[in-house]
C-alpha positions as protocol buffer text, in pm:
chain_id: "A"
residue {
  index: 1
  type: UNK
  ca { x: 2775 y: -13401 z: 7047 }
}
residue {
  index: 2
  type: UNK
  ca { x: 2420 y: -13290 z: 6969 }
}
residue {
  index: 3
  type: UNK
  ca { x: 2236 y: -12962 z: 6919 }
}
residue {
  index: 4
  type: UNK
  ca { x: 1941 y: -13069 z: 7137 }
}
residue {
  index: 5
  type: UNK
  ca { x: 1957 y: -13005 z: 7513 }
}
residue {
  index: 6
  type: UNK
  ca { x: 1718 y: -13092 z: 7795 }
}
residue {
  index: 7
  type: UNK
  ca { x: 1788 y: -12850 z: 8078 }
}
residue {
  index: 8
  type: UNK
  ca { x: 1803 y: -12913 z: 8449 }
}
residue {
  index: 9
  type: UNK
  ca { x: 1555 y: -12725 z: 8671 }
}
residue {
  index: 10
  type: UNK
  ca { x: 1522 y: -12364 z: 8560 }
}
residue {
  index: 11
  type: UNK
  ca { x: 1284 y: -12079 z: 8631 }
}
residue {
  index: 12
  type: UNK
  ca { x: 1049 y: -11959 z: 8360 }
}
residue {
  index: 13
  type: UNK
  ca { x: 1009 y: -11596 z: 8258 }
}
residue {
  index: 14
  type: UNK
  ca { x: 828 y: -11415 z: 7974 }
}
residue {
  index: 15
  type: UNK
  ca { x: 611 y: -11720 z: 7918 }
}
residue {
  index: 16
  type: UNK
  ca { x: 429 y: -11715 z: 7583 }
}
residue {
  index: 17
  type: UNK
  ca { x: 388 y: -12084 z: 7503 }
}
residue {
  index: 18
  type: UNK
  ca { x: 13 y: -12139 z: 7466 }
}
residue {
  index: 19
  type: UNK
  ca { x: -55 y: -11881 z: 7195 }
}
residue {
  index: 20
  type: UNK
  ca { x: 198 y: -11737 z: 6949 }
}
residue {
  index: 21
  type: UNK
  ca { x: 270 y: -11366 z: 6977 }
}
residue {
  index: 22
  type: UNK
  ca { x: 432 y: -11122 z: 6738 }
}
residue {
  index: 23
  type: UNK
  ca { x: 780 y: -11022 z: 6864 }
}
residue {
  index: 24
  type: UNK
  ca { x: 828 y: -10664 z: 6983 }
}
residue {
  index: 25
  type: UNK
  ca { x: 1074 y: -10612 z: 6699 }
}
residue {
  index: 26
  type: UNK
  ca { x: 811 y: -10730 z: 6449 }
}
residue {
  index: 27
  type: UNK
  ca { x: 792 y: -11039 z: 6233 }
}
residue {
  index: 28
  type: UNK
  ca { x: 589 y: -11359 z: 6238 }
}
residue {
  index: 29
  type: UNK
  ca { x: 412 y: -11464 z: 6561 }
}
residue {
  index: 30
  type: UNK
  ca { x: 609 y: -11709 z: 6775 }
}
residue {
  index: 31
  type: UNK
  ca { x: 584 y: -11917 z: 7088 }
}
residue {
  index: 32
  type: UNK
  ca { x: 855 y: -11814 z: 7331 }
}
residue {
  index: 33
  type: UNK
  ca { x: 994 y: -11845 z: 7680 }
}
residue {
  index: 34
  type: UNK
  ca { x: 1296 y: -11719 z: 7874 }
}
residue {
  index: 35
  type: UNK
  ca { x: 1485 y: -11967 z: 8090 }
}
residue {
  index: 36
  type: UNK
  ca { x: 1671 y: -11854 z: 8402 }
}
residue {
  index: 37
  type: UNK
  ca { x: 1943 y: -12116 z: 8449 }
}
residue {
  index: 38
  type: UNK
  ca { x: 2124 y: -12117 z: 8786 }
}
residue {
  index: 39
  type: UNK
  ca { x: 2497 y: -12065 z: 8738 }
}
residue {
  index: 40
  type: UNK
  ca { x: 2545 y: -12351 z: 8981 }
}
residue {
  index: 41
  type: UNK
  ca { x: 2398 y: -12586 z: 8717 }
}
residue {
  index: 42
  type: UNK
  ca { x: 2727 y: -12625 z: 8533 }
}
residue {
  index: 43
  type: UNK
  ca { x: 2608 y: -12947 z: 8368 }
}
residue {
  index: 44
  type: UNK
  ca { x: 2325 y: -12774 z: 8181 }
}
residue {
  index: 45
  type: UNK
  ca { x: 2540 y: -12474 z: 8090 }
}
residue {
  index: 46
  type: UNK
  ca { x: 2813 y: -12706 z: 7965 }
}
residue {
  index: 47
  type: UNK
  ca { x: 2567 y: -12895 z: 7743 }
}
residue {
  index: 48
  type: UNK
  ca { x: 2434 y: -12567 z: 7604 }
}
residue {
  index: 49
  type: UNK
  ca { x: 2781 y: -12441 z: 7513 }
}
residue {
  index: 50
  type: UNK
  ca { x: 2867 y: -12771 z: 7344 }
}
residue {
  index: 51
  type: UNK
  ca { x: 2537 y: -12766 z: 7154 }
}
residue {
  index: 52
  type: UNK
  ca { x: 2600 y: -12412 z: 7030 }
}
residue {
  index: 53
  type: UNK
  ca { x: 2946 y: -12515 z: 6914 }
}
residue {
  index: 54
  type: UNK
  ca { x: 2796 y: -12811 z: 6729 }
}
residue {
  index: 55
  type: UNK
  ca { x: 2530 y: -12587 z: 6573 }
}
residue {
  index: 56
  type: UNK
  ca { x: 2799 y: -12356 z: 6438 }
}
residue {
  index: 57
  type: UNK
  ca { x: 3000 y: -12643 z: 6295 }
}
residue {
  index: 58
  type: UNK
  ca { x: 2693 y: -12792 z: 6127 }
}
residue {
  index: 59
  type: UNK
  ca { x: 2599 y: -12457 z: 5975 }
}
residue {
  index: 60
  type: UNK
  ca { x: 2952 y: -12400 z: 5844 }
}
residue {
  index: 61
  type: UNK
  ca { x: 2964 y: -12750 z: 5691 }
}
residue {
  index: 62
  type: UNK
  ca { x: 2654 y: -12666 z: 5488 }
}
residue {
  index: 63
  type: UNK
  ca { x: 2732 y: -12304 z: 5406 }
}
residue {
  index: 64
  type: UNK
  ca { x: 3110 y: -12269 z: 5402 }
}
residue {
  index: 65
  type: UNK
  ca { x: 3386 y: -12262 z: 5662 }
}
residue {
  index: 66
  type: UNK
  ca { x: 3346 y: -11889 z: 5726 }
}
residue {
  index: 67
  type: UNK
  ca { x: 2965 y: -11878 z: 5719 }
}
residue {
  index: 68
  type: UNK
  ca { x: 2970 y: -11790 z: 6090 }
}
residue {
  index: 69
  type: UNK
  ca { x: 3247 y: -11629 z: 6298 }
}
residue {
  index: 70
  type: UNK
  ca { x: 3432 y: -11837 z: 6557 }
}
residue {
  index: 71
  type: UNK
  ca { x: 3239 y: -11666 z: 6837 }
}
residue {
  index: 72
  type: UNK
  ca { x: 2900 y: -11587 z: 6687 }
}
residue {
  index: 73
  type: UNK
  ca { x: 2621 y: -11396 z: 6857 }
}
residue {
  index: 74
  type: UNK
  ca { x: 2431 y: -11644 z: 7075 }
}
residue {
  index: 75
  type: UNK
  ca { x: 2123 y: -11641 z: 7304 }
}
residue {
  index: 76
  type: UNK
  ca { x: 2301 y: -11720 z: 7633 }
}
residue {
  index: 77
  type: UNK
  ca { x: 2344 y: -11407 z: 7848 }
}
residue {
  index: 78
  type: UNK
  ca { x: 2482 y: -11331 z: 8192 }
}
residue {
  index: 79
  type: UNK
  ca { x: 2197 y: -11232 z: 8425 }
}
residue {
  index: 80
  type: UNK
  ca { x: 2445 y: -11046 z: 8646 }
}
residue {
  index: 81
  type: UNK
  ca { x: 2547 y: -10828 z: 8354 }
}
residue {
  index: 82
  type: UNK
  ca { x: 2359 y: -10588 z: 8129 }
}
residue {
  index: 83
  type: UNK
  ca { x: 2137 y: -10627 z: 7824 }
}
residue {
  index: 84
  type: UNK
  ca { x: 2242 y: -10526 z: 7474 }
}
residue {
  index: 85
  type: UNK
  ca { x: 2084 y: -10183 z: 7534 }
}
residue {
  index: 86
  type: UNK
  ca { x: 2293 y: -10130 z: 7847 }
}
residue {
  index: 87
  type: UNK
  ca { x: 2008 y: -10180 z: 8096 }
}
residue {
  index: 88
  type: UNK
  ca { x: 2064 y: -10427 z: 8382 }
}
residue {
  index: 89
  type: UNK
  ca { x: 1868 y: -10749 z: 8396 }
}
residue {
  index: 90
  type: UNK
  ca { x: 1591 y: -10775 z: 8656 }
}
residue {
  index: 91
  type: UNK
  ca { x: 1668 y: -10897 z: 9010 }
}
residue {
  index: 92
  type: UNK
  ca { x: 1517 y: -11237 z: 8928 }
}
residue {
  index: 93
  type: UNK
  ca { x: 1807 y: -11295 z: 8688 }
}
residue {
  index: 94
  type: UNK
  ca { x: 2078 y: -11257 z: 8953 }
}
residue {
  index: 95
  type: UNK
  ca { x: 2300 y: -11563 z: 8976 }
}
residue {
  index: 96
  type: UNK
  ca { x: 2156 y: -11706 z: 8653 }
}
residue {
  index: 97
  type: UNK
  ca { x: 2226 y: -11741 z: 8286 }
}
residue {
  index: 98
  type: UNK
  ca { x: 1941 y: -11599 z: 8077 }
}
residue {
  index: 99
  type: UNK
  ca { x: 1837 y: -11790 z: 7765 }
}
residue {
  index: 100
  type: UNK
  ca { x: 1544 y: -11713 z: 7536 }
}
residue {
  index: 101
  type: UNK
  ca { x: 1395 y: -11984 z: 7314 }
}
residue {
  index: 102
  type: UNK
  ca { x: 1119 y: -11966 z: 7057 }
}
residue {
  index: 103
  type: UNK
  ca { x: 921 y: -12175 z: 6809 }
}
residue {
  index: 104
  type: UNK
  ca { x: 737 y: -12092 z: 6490 }
}
residue {
  index: 105
  type: UNK
  ca { x: 361 y: -12040 z: 6488 }
}
residue {
  index: 106
  type: UNK
  ca { x: 322 y: -12380 z: 6321 }
}
residue {
  index: 107
  type: UNK
  ca { x: 537 y: -12562 z: 6579 }
}
residue {
  index: 108
  type: UNK
  ca { x: 358 y: -12532 z: 6913 }
}
residue {
  index: 109
  type: UNK
  ca { x: 579 y: -12671 z: 7192 }
}
residue {
  index: 110
  type: UNK
  ca { x: 474 y: -12973 z: 7393 }
}
residue {
  index: 111
  type: UNK
  ca { x: 371 y: -12866 z: 7746 }
}
residue {
  index: 112
  type: UNK
  ca { x: 352 y: -13122 z: 8028 }
}
residue {
  index: 113
  type: UNK
  ca { x: 355 y: -13144 z: 8408 }
}
residue {
  index: 114
  type: UNK
  ca { x: 596 y: -13328 z: 8637 }
}
residue {
  index: 115
  type: UNK
  ca { x: 422 y: -13656 z: 8553 }
}
residue {
  index: 116
  type: UNK
  ca { x: 435 y: -13587 z: 8177 }
}
residue {
  index: 117
  type: UNK
  ca { x: 62 y: -13520 z: 8154 }
}
residue {
  index: 118
  type: UNK
  ca { x: -37 y: -13254 z: 7901 }
}
residue {
  index: 119
  type: UNK
  ca { x: -107 y: -12906 z: 8041 }
}
residue {
  index: 120
  type: UNK
  ca { x: -382 y: -12715 z: 7862 }
}
residue {
  index: 121
  type: UNK
  ca { x: -455 y: -12439 z: 8116 }
}
residue {
  index: 122
  type: UNK
  ca { x: -239 y: -12132 z: 8035 }
}
residue {
  index: 123
  type: UNK
  ca { x: -256 y: -12027 z: 8399 }
}
residue {
  index: 124
  type: UNK
  ca { x: -60 y: -12335 z: 8506 }
}
residue {
  index: 125
  type: UNK
  ca { x: 266 y: -12227 z: 8344 }
}
residue {
  index: 126
  type: UNK
  ca { x: 360 y: -11870 z: 8427 }
}
residue {
  index: 127
  type: UNK
  ca { x: 657 y: -11641 z: 8479 }
}
residue {
  index: 128
  type: UNK
  ca { x: 808 y: -11743 z: 8812 }
}
residue {
  index: 129
  type: UNK
  ca { x: 731 y: -12116 z: 8818 }
}
residue {
  index: 130
  type: UNK
  ca { x: 997 y: -12385 z: 8779 }
}
residue {
  index: 131
  type: UNK
  ca { x: 1052 y: -12657 z: 8525 }
}
residue {
  index: 132
  type: UNK
  ca { x: 1266 y: -12797 z: 8247 }
}
residue {
  index: 133
  type: UNK
  ca { x: 1280 y: -12731 z: 7876 }
}
residue {
  index: 134
  type: UNK
  ca { x: 1393 y: -12921 z: 7569 }
}
residue {
  index: 135
  type: UNK
  ca { x: 1566 y: -12683 z: 7328 }
}
residue {
  index: 136
  type: UNK
  ca { x: 1758 y: -12705 z: 7003 }
}
residue {
  index: 137
  type: UNK
  ca { x: 2036 y: -12481 z: 6872 }
}
residue {
  index: 138
  type: UNK
  ca { x: 2092 y: -12382 z: 6509 }
}
residue {
  index: 139
  type: UNK
  ca { x: 2297 y: -12141 z: 6303 }
}
residue {
  index: 140
  type: UNK
  ca { x: 2142 y: -11860 z: 6100 }
}
residue {
  index: 141
  type: UNK
  ca { x: 2254 y: -11595 z: 5856 }
}
residue {
  index: 142
  type: UNK
  ca { x: 2010 y: -11331 z: 5737 }
}
residue {
  index: 143
  type: UNK
  ca { x: 2029 y: -10969 z: 5844 }
}
residue {
  index: 144
  type: UNK
  ca { x: 2247 y: -11093 z: 6130 }
}
residue {
  index: 145
  type: UNK
  ca { x: 2461 y: -11401 z: 6180 }
}
residue {
  index: 146
  type: UNK
  ca { x: 2461 y: -11614 z: 6490 }
}
residue {
  index: 147
  type: UNK
  ca { x: 2322 y: -11905 z: 6688 }
}
residue {
  index: 148
  type: UNK
  ca { x: 1951 y: -11931 z: 6766 }
}
residue {
  index: 149
  type: UNK
  ca { x: 1761 y: -12140 z: 7018 }
}
residue {
  index: 150
  type: UNK
  ca { x: 1447 y: -12330 z: 6922 }
}
residue {
  index: 151
  type: UNK
  ca { x: 1185 y: -12434 z: 7178 }
}
residue {
  index: 152
  type: UNK
  ca { x: 1073 y: -12798 z: 7158 }
}
residue {
  index: 153
  type: UNK
  ca { x: 893 y: -12877 z: 7485 }
}
residue {
  index: 154
  type: UNK
  ca { x: 832 y: -12747 z: 7837 }
}
residue {
  index: 155
  type: UNK
  ca { x: 782 y: -12941 z: 8160 }
}
residue {
  index: 156
  type: UNK
  ca { x: 649 y: -12762 z: 8468 }
}
residue {
  index: 157
  type: UNK
  ca { x: 793 y: -12909 z: 8789 }
}
residue {
  index: 158
  type: UNK
  ca { x: 643 y: -12691 z: 9061 }
}
residue {
  index: 159
  type: UNK
  ca { x: 502 y: -12349 z: 9144 }
}
residue {
  index: 160
  type: UNK
  ca { x: 706 y: -12044 z: 9238 }
}
residue {
  index: 161
  type: UNK
  ca { x: 645 y: -11683 z: 9330 }
}
residue {
  index: 162
  type: UNK
  ca { x: 504 y: -11512 z: 9018 }
}
residue {
  index: 163
  type: UNK
  ca { x: 707 y: -11230 z: 8869 }
}
residue {
  index: 164
  type: UNK
  ca { x: 550 y: -10887 z: 8845 }
}
residue {
  index: 165
  type: UNK
  ca { x: 253 y: -10737 z: 9024 }
}
residue {
  index: 166
  type: UNK
  ca { x: -10 y: -10988 z: 9130 }
}
residue {
  index: 167
  type: UNK
  ca { x: -359 y: -10910 z: 9260 }
}
residue {
  index: 168
  type: UNK
  ca { x: -479 y: -11028 z: 9602 }
}
residue {
  index: 169
  type: UNK
  ca { x: -793 y: -11006 z: 9815 }
}
residue {
  index: 170
  type: UNK
  ca { x: -579 y: -10826 z: 10073 }
}
residue {
  index: 171
  type: UNK
  ca { x: -553 y: -10532 z: 9831 }
}
residue {
  index: 172
  type: UNK
  ca { x: -886 y: -10416 z: 9974 }
}
residue {
  index: 173
  type: UNK
  ca { x: -808 y: -10451 z: 10346 }
}
residue {
  index: 174
  type: UNK
  ca { x: -802 y: -10075 z: 10397 }
}
residue {
  index: 175
  type: UNK
  ca { x: -1165 y: -10035 z: 10297 }
}
residue {
  index: 176
  type: UNK
  ca { x: -1450 y: -10051 z: 10549 }
}
residue {
  index: 177
  type: UNK
  ca { x: -1654 y: -10366 z: 10504 }
}
residue {
  index: 178
  type: UNK
  ca { x: -1968 y: -10166 z: 10583 }
}
residue {
  index: 179
  type: UNK
  ca { x: -1934 y: -10017 z: 10235 }
}
residue {
  index: 180
  type: UNK
  ca { x: -2056 y: -10351 z: 10102 }
}
residue {
  index: 181
  type: UNK
  ca { x: -2394 y: -10297 z: 10271 }
}
residue {
  index: 182
  type: UNK
  ca { x: -2474 y: -9988 z: 10066 }
}
residue {
  index: 183
  type: UNK
  ca { x: -2687 y: -10014 z: 9756 }
}
residue {
  index: 184
  type: UNK
  ca { x: -2447 y: -9952 z: 9467 }
}
residue {
  index: 185
  type: UNK
  ca { x: -2729 y: -9953 z: 9211 }
}
residue {
  index: 186
  type: UNK
  ca { x: -2926 y: -9686 z: 9401 }
}
residue {
  index: 187
  type: UNK
  ca { x: -2616 y: -9475 z: 9455 }
}
residue {
  index: 188
  type: UNK
  ca { x: -2531 y: -9493 z: 9086 }
}
residue {
  index: 189
  type: UNK
  ca { x: -2885 y: -9397 z: 8984 }
}
residue {
  index: 190
  type: UNK
  ca { x: -2879 y: -9095 z: 9216 }
}
residue {
  index: 191
  type: UNK
  ca { x: -2547 y: -8973 z: 9074 }
}
residue {
  index: 192
  type: UNK
  ca { x: -2662 y: -9014 z: 8717 }
}
residue {
  index: 193
  type: UNK
  ca { x: -3020 y: -8883 z: 8755 }
}
residue {
  index: 194
  type: UNK
  ca { x: -3030 y: -8517 z: 8648 }
}
residue {
  index: 195
  type: UNK
  ca { x: -3327 y: -8463 z: 8879 }
}
residue {
  index: 196
  type: UNK
  ca { x: -3116 y: -8544 z: 9185 }
}
residue {
  index: 197
  type: UNK
  ca { x: -2941 y: -8210 z: 9167 }
}
residue {
  index: 198
  type: UNK
  ca { x: -2591 y: -8373 z: 9159 }
}
């Protein structure tokens, strides 16, 4: 067994892999991503569960047999269920396992395309596209005890429909194109000139 897993094809969400960002709960900035793993991909899910088991065993070997409970808190969640706060997961999570992975500010993940060429444009990897990820599981014991998931590398495979609200030229279809023939600078000057009486 091993604690490192390379996933099958997953969908990316909450992509923050080009610049580290401070977590909402506070703390040091991190690179992070959420993986939506189809429940039909039993091979990937099986490898993840085995890796988490191995991570617990390794942690307990170093820190004592009872350093972590038999079923510790872990980052793999059911997308058809609810979050820890009781809210349901978004519709994009339906039929998937939800797994969040992160890396320290000093450990930027490797980011490549389907041909293993480096990706440097942040716009290329976004929430909604598809790819694979290399991740590593580890045990921890600080304020809480559990299994964490480290992010090693990300491979984009192909585009997908972006999550969230996305702008489009069609947003302005309702407006009359003749508006574009007016002189916006003149109109602005007239509105702002106190001598215009407006």
